[in-house]
mmCIF file of C-alpha atoms in Angstrom:
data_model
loop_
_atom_site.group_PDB
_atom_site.id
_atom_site.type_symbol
_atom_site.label_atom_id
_atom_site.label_comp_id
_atom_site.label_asym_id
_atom_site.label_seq_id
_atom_site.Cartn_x
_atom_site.Cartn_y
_atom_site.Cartn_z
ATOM 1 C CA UNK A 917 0.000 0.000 0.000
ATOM 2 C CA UNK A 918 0.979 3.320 -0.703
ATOM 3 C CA UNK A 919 0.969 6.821 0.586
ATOM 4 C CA UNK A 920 -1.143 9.576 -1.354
ATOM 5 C CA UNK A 921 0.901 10.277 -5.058
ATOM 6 C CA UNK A 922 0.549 13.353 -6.189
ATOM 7 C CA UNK A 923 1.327 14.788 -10.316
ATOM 8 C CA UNK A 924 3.322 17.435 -10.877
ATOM 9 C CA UNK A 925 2.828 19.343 -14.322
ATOM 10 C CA UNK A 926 4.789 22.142 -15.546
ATOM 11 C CA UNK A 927 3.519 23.575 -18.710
ATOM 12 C CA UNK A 928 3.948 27.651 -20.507
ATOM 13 C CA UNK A 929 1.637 28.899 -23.384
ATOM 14 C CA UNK A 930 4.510 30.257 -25.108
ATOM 15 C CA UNK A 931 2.273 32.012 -27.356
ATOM 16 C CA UNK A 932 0.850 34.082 -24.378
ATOM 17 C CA UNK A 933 2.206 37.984 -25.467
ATOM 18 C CA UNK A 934 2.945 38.795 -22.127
ATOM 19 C CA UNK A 935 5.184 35.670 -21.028
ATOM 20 C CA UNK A 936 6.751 36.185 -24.585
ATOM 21 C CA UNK A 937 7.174 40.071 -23.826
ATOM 22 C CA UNK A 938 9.065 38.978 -20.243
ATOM 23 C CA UNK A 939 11.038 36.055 -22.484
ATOM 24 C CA UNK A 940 12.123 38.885 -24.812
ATOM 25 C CA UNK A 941 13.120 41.064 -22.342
ATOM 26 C CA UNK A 942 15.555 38.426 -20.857
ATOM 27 C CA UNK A 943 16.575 36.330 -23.363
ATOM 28 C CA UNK A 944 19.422 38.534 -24.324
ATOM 29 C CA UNK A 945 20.784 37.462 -20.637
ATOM 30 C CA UNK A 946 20.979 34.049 -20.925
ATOM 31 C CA UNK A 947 23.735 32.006 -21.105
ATOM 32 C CA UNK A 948 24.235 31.091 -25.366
ATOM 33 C CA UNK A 949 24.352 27.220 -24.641
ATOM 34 C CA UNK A 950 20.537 27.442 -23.765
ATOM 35 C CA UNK A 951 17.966 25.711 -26.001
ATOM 36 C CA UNK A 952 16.091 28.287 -26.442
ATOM 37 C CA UNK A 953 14.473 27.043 -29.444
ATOM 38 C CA UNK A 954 10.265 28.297 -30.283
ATOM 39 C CA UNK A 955 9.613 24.704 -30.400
ATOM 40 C CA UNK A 956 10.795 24.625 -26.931
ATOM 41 C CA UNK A 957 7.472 26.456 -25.690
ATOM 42 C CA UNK A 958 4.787 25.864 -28.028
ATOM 43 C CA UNK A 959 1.574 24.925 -26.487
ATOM 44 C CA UNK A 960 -0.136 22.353 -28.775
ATOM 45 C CA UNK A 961 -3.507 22.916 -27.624
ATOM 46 C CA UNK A 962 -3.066 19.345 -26.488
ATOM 47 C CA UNK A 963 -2.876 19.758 -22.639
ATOM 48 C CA UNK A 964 -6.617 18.399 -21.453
ATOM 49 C CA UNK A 965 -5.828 15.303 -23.358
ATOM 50 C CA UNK A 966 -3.334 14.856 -20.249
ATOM 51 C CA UNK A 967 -5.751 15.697 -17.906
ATOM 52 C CA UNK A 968 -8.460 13.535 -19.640
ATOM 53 C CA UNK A 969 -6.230 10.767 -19.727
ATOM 54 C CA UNK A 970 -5.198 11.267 -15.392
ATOM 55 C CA UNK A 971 -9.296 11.442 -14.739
ATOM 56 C CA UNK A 972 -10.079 8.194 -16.786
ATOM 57 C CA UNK A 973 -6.826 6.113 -15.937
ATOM 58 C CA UNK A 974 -5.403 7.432 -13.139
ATOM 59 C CA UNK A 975 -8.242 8.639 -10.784
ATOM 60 C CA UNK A 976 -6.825 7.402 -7.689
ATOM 61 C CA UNK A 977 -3.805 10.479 -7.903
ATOM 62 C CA UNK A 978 -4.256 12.838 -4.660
ATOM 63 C CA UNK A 979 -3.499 15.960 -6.220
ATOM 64 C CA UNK A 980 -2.379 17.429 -9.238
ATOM 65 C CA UNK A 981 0.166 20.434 -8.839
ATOM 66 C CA UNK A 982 0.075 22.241 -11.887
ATOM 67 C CA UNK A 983 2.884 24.624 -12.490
ATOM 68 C CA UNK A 984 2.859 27.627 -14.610
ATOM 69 C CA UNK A 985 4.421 31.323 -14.618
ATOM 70 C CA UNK A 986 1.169 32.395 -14.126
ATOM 71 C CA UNK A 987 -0.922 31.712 -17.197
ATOM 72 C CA UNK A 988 -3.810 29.258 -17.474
ATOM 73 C CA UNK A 989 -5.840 27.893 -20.285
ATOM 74 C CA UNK A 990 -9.252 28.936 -20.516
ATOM 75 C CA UNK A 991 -11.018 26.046 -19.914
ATOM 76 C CA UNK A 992 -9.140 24.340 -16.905
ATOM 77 C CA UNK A 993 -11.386 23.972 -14.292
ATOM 78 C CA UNK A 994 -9.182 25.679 -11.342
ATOM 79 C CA UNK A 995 -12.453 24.704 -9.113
ATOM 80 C CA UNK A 996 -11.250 21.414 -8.769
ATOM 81 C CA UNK A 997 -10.501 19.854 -5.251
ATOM 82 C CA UNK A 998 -7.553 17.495 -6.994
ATOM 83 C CA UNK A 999 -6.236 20.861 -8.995
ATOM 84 C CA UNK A 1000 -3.470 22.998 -6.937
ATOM 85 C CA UNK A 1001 -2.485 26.025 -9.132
ATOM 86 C CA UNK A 1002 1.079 26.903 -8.225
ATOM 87 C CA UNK A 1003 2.889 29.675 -9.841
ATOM 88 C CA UNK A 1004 6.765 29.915 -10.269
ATOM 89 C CA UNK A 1005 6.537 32.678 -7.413
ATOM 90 C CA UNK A 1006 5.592 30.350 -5.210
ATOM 91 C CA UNK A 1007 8.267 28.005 -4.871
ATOM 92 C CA UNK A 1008 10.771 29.074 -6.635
ATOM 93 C CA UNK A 1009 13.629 31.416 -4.682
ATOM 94 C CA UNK A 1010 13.272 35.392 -6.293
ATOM 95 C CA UNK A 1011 16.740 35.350 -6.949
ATOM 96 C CA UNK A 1012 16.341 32.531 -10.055
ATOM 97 C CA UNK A 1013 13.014 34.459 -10.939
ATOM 98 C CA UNK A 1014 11.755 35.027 -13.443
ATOM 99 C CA UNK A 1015 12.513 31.561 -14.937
ATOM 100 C CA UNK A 1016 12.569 29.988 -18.574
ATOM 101 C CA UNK A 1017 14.230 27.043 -17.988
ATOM 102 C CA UNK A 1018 12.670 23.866 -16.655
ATOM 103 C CA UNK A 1019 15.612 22.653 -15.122
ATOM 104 C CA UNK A 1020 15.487 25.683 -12.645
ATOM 105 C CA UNK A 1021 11.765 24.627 -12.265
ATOM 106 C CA UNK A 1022 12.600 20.696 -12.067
ATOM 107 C CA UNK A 1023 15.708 21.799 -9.356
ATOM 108 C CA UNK A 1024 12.745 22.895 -6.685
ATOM 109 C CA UNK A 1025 9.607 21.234 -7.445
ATOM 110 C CA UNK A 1026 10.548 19.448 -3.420
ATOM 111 C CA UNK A 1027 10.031 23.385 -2.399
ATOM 112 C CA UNK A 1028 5.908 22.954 -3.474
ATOM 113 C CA UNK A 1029 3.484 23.271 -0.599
ATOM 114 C CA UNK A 1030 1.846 20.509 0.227
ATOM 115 C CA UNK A 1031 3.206 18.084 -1.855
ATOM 116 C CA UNK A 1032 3.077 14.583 -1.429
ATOM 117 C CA UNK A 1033 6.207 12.387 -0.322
ATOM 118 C CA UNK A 1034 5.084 10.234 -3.537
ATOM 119 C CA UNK A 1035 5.087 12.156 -6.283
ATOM 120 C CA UNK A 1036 5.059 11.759 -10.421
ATOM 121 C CA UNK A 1037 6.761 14.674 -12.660
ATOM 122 C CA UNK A 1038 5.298 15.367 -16.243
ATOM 123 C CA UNK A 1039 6.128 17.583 -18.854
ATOM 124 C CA UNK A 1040 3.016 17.936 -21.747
ATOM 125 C CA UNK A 1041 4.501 15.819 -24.112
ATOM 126 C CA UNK A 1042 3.860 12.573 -21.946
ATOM 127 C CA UNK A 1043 -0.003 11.569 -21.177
ATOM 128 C CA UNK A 1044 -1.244 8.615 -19.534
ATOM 129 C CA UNK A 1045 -3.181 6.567 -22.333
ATOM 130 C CA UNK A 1046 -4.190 3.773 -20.446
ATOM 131 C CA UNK A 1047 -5.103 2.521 -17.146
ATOM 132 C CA UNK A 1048 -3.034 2.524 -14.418
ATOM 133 C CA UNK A 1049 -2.558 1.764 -10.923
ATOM 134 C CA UNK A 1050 -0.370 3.765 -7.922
ATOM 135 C CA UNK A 1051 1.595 0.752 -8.290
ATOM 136 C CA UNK A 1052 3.328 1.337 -11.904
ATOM 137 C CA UNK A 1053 4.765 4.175 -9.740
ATOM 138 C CA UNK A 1054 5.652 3.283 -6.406
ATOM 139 C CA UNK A 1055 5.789 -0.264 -4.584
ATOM 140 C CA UNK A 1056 5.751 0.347 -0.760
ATOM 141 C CA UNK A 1057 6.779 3.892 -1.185
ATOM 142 C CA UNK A 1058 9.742 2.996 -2.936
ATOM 143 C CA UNK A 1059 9.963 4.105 -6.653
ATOM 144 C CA UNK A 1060 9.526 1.807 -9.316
ATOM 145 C CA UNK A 1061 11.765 4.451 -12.016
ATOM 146 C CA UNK A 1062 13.148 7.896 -11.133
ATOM 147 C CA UNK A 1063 15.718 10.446 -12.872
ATOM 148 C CA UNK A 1064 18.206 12.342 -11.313
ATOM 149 C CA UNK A 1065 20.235 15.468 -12.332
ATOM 150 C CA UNK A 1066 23.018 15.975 -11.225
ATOM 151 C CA UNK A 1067 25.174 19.157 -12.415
ATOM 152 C CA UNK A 1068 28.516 18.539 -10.235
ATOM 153 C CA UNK A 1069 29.380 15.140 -12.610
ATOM 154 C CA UNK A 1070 30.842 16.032 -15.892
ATOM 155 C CA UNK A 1071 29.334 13.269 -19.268
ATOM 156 C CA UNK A 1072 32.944 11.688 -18.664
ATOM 157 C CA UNK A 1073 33.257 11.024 -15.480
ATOM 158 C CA UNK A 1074 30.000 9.878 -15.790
ATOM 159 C CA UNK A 1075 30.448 7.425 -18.680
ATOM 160 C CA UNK A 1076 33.912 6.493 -16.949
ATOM 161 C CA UNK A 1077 31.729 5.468 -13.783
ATOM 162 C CA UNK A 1078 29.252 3.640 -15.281
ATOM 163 C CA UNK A 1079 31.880 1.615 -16.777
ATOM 164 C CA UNK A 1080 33.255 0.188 -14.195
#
C-alpha cells in the first residue's frame, strides 16, 4: 500500500504575449548554450488530453500540482478539489526568478506546498493513455523508475563510472 501520489505538471503557453514580452526582455541574458528554441514552448492545444487521460486512468492520484508562470488555459477547471495552481513565485527562490528554464523549475519542485512524499513529474509531451494503478509508480513507497540530475558530474566522469 501506498501513501497519497501526487502529479506534478509544468507547462507555458509560449504564445501568451505577455510571457513572450518577459522572455524577450531576458533572453538577451541568458547564457548562449541554452535551447532556447520556439519549439521549446509551443503549447499544442493538447494539454486536457493529459488531464483527460489522469481522470479516466489514473483517478486514484491525490493531487495534481500544476505549475505555470502564471498563465492558465481557458477552460481548466481551477475549481477542482484534486487541482493545486502553483505559480513559479511560489516556490521558486526570487533570486532565479523570473525563470525559462525547466531545469530551474525541475531543481525545486521538493520546495511545493503541500506536496506529497510520492510524487510523479510530467512535462506535456507525456499523457497517460491507459489505465493505471499507484503501483506502476511506487511499490511500498519505494519508486519503481526515477531520474536524477546531477550538475557537479561532468558526461565523462559519468560514462567512466558507469563503466566500471
Amino acid at each position: 500500500m501506498n501513501d497519497k501520489i501526487d502529479f506534478v505538471m509544468i507547462w507555458v503557453d509560449g504564445n501568451d504575449p505577455e510571457w513572450r514580452k518577459e522572455k524577450d526582455k531576458y533572453s538577451n541574458k541568458v547564457d548562449n548554450n541554452t535551447d532556447n528554441r520556439e519549439a521549446r514552448f509551443r503549447d499544442w492545444d493538447n494539454l486536457q488530453y493529459w488531464f483527460r487521460g489522469v481522470e479516466k486512468f489514473a483517478p486514484w492520484v491525490n493531487k495534481i500540482h500544476f505549475v505555470t508562470c502564471g498563465h492558465l488555459p481557458k477552460w481548466l477547471n481551477t475549481e477542482n478539489p484534486k487541482l493545486n495552481i502553483v505559480k513559479h513565485k511560489d516556490f521558486i527562490p526570487e533570486k532565479y526568478l523570473p525563470t525559462f528554464n525547466s531545469h530551474t523549475i525541475e531543481l525545486n519542485l521538493h520546495r511545493i506546498k503541500g506536496l506529497a512524499e510520492n510524487f510523479v513529474y510530467f512535462n506535456d509531451d507525456l499523457f497517460i493513455v491507459k489505465k493505471t494503478k499507484d503501483t506502476d509508480f511506487f511499490k511500498n513507497n519505494i519508486p519503481c523508475d526515477t531520474a536524477a540530475l546531477n550538475a557537479n558530474i561532468s558526461y565523462r566522469e559519468n560514462k567512466n563510472h558507469s563503466q566500471e
